[in-house]
Coordinates of C-alpha atoms in Angstrom, one line a residue:
X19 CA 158.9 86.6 126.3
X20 CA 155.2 85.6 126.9
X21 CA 152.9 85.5 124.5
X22 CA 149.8 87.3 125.6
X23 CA 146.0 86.5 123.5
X24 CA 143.8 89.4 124.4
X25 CA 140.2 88.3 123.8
X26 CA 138.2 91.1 123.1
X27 CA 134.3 91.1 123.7
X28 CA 131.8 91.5 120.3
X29 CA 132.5 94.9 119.2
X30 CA 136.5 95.2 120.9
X31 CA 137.7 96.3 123.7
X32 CA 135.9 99.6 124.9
X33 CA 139.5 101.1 125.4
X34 CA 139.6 101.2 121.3
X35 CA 137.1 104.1 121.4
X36 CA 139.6 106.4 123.8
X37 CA 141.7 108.6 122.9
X38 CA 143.8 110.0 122.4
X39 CA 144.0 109.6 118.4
X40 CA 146.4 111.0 116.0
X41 CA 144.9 113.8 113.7
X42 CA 141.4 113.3 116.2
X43 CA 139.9 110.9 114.0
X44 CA 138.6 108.5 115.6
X45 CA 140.1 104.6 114.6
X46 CA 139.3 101.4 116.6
X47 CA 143.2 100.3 115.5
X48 CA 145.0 104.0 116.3
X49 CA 143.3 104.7 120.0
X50 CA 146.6 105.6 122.6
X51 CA 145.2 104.2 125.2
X52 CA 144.5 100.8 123.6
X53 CA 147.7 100.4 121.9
X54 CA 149.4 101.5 125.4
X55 CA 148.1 99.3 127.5
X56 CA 148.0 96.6 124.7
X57 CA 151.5 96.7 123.0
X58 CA 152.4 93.0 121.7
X59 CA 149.5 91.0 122.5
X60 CA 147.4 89.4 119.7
X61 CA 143.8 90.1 119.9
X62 CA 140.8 88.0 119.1
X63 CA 137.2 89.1 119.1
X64 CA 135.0 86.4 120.9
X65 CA 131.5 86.3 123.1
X66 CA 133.4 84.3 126.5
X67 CA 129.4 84.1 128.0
X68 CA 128.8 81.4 124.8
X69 CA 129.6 77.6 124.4
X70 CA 132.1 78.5 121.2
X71 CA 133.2 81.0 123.2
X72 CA 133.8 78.8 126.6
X73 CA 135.2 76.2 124.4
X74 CA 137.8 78.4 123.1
X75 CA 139.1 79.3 126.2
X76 CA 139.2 76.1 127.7
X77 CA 141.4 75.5 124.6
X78 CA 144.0 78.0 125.2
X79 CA 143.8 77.6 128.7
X80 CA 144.7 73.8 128.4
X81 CA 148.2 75.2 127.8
X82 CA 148.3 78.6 129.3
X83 CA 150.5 79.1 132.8
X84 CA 148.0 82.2 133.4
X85 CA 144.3 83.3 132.6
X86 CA 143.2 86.4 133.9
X87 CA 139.3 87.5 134.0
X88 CA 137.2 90.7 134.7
X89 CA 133.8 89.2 134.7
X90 CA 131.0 89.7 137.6
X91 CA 131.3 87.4 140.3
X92 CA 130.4 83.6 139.1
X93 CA 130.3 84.5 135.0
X94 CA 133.1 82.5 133.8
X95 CA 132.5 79.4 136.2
X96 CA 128.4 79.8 135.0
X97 CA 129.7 80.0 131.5
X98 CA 131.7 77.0 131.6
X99 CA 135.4 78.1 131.8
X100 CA 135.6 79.3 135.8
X101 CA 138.7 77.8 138.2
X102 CA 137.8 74.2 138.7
X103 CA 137.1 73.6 135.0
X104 CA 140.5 74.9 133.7
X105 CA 142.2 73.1 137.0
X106 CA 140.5 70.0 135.3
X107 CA 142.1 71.0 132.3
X108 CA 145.6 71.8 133.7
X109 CA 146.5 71.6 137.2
X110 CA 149.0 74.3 137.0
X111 CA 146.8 77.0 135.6
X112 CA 146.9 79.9 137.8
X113 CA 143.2 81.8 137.3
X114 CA 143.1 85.8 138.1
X115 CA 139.9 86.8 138.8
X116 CA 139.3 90.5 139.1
X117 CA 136.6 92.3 140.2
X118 CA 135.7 95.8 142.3
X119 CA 134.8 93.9 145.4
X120 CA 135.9 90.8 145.2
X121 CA 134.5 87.2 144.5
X122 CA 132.9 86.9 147.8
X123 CA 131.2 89.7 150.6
X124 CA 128.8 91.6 151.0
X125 CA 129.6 93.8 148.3
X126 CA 130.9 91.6 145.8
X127 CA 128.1 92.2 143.4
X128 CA 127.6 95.8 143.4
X129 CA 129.9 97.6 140.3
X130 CA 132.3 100.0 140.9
X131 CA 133.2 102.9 138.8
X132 CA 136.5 104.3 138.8
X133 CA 135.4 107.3 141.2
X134 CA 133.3 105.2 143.6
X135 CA 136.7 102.6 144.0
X136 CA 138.7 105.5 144.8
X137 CA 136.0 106.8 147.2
X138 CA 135.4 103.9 149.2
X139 CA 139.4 102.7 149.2
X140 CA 139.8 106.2 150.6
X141 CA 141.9 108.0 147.9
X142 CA 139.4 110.5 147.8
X143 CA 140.0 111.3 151.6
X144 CA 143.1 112.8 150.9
X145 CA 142.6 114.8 147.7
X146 CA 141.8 118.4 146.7
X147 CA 141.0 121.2 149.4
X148 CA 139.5 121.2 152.9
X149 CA 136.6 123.7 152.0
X150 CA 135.8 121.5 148.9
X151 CA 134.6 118.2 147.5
X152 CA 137.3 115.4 147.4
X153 CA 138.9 115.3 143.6
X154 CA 139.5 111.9 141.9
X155 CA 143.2 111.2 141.1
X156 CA 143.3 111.5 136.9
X157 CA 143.3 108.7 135.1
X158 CA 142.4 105.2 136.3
X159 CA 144.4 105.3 139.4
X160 CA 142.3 102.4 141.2
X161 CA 142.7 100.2 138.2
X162 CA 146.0 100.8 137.8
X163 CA 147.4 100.2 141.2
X164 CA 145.1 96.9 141.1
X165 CA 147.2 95.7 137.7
X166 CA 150.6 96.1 139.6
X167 CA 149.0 94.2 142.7
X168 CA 148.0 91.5 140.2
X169 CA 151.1 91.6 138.3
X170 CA 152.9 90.5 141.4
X171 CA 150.3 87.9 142.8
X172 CA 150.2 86.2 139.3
X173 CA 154.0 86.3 139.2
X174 CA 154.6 84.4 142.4
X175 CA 151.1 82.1 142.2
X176 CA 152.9 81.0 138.4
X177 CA 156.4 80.7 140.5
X178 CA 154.9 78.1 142.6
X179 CA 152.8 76.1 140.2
X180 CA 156.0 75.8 137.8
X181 CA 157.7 74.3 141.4
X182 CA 155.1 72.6 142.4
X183 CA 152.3 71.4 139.6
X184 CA 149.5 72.6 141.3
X185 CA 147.7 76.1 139.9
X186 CA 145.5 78.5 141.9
X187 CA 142.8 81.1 141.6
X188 CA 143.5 84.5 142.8
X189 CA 140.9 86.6 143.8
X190 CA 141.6 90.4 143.3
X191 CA 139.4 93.2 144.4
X192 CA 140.6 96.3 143.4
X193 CA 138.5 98.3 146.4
X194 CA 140.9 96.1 148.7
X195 CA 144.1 97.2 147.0
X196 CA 143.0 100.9 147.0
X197 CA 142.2 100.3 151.4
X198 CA 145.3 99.2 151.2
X199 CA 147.8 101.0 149.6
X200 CA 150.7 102.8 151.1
X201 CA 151.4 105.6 149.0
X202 CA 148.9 107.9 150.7
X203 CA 148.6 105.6 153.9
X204 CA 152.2 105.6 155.4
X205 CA 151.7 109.7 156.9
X206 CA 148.8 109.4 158.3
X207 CA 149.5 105.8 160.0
X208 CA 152.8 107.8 161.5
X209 CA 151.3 111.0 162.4

């Protein structure tokens, strides 16, 4: 039942320009792997680094239970929309905030690809043979496992806000959920 806006940056989402795509012809509204990971949200096209832009968001998010970003480190609260000016706006906003290393550290402003976040979170340490270089699990594996960890964080930080009034920013680094997740981690920790 929630109603999801997608804003898009100038030009779409990049995901519009994967494939799969029926007949391989390339379409910006027929890409599979746009329209699977983007079934029954609206999308809108807008520039979130410019005042229109800012101000849009802060319009939506006046309402909104949730808001969830990608940007580098410090873009949406430089750009005029970060945490404390939606809490301003409404106290029960919860903010997601999703970057490869996080908001703060060391590493929080180097980018990570989807190889490197694998790499690093260890993935790679388990994959492919001995006598060869590690493989990279297909797909976006890193990303993927991050969207579940933020699907449940967002789900209980909303929980509480509707309980209590009072929103919060959650910081997700999708290195940390790869160091930490149990589906390749639970042998070795018992071995």
């Amino acid at each position: 039942g929630a109603d999801v806006i997608k804003l898009e940056p100038p030009n779409g989402d990049p995901s519009r320009r994967f494939g799969p795509f029926p007949g391989d012809t390339p379409h910006p509204e027929r890409s599979g792997l746009f329209l699977h990971l983007n079934r029954g949200k609206r999308s809108v096209e807008i520039d979130a680094g410019t005042e229109q832009g800012a101000a849009f968001i802060r319009g939506l998010a006046a309402d909104a239970d949730l808001v969830i970003e990608d940007y580098a480190p410090g873009d949406a609260a430089r750009w005029g929309w970060g945490y404390d000016a939606l809490k301003a706006l409404n106290p029960a906003i919860v903010l997601a905030s999703v970057t490869a290393f996080g908001q703060t550290g060391p590493y929080r402003d180097y980018r990570g690809s989807e190889l490197t976040l694998q790499a690093i979170g260890g993935a790679l340490y388990t994959n492919g043979h001995e006598t060869r270089e590690p493989l990279k699990l297909a797909g976006h594996f890193a990303h993927y496992h991050a969207a579940l960890m933020l699907a449940f964080a967002s789900l209980t930080a909303m929980r509480r806000a509707a309980a209590s009034g009072a929103g919060d920013w959650i910081d997700l680094s999708v290195y940390e959920c790869q160091a930490g997740c149990r589906d390749r981690q639970c042998m070795y920790v018992t071995m």
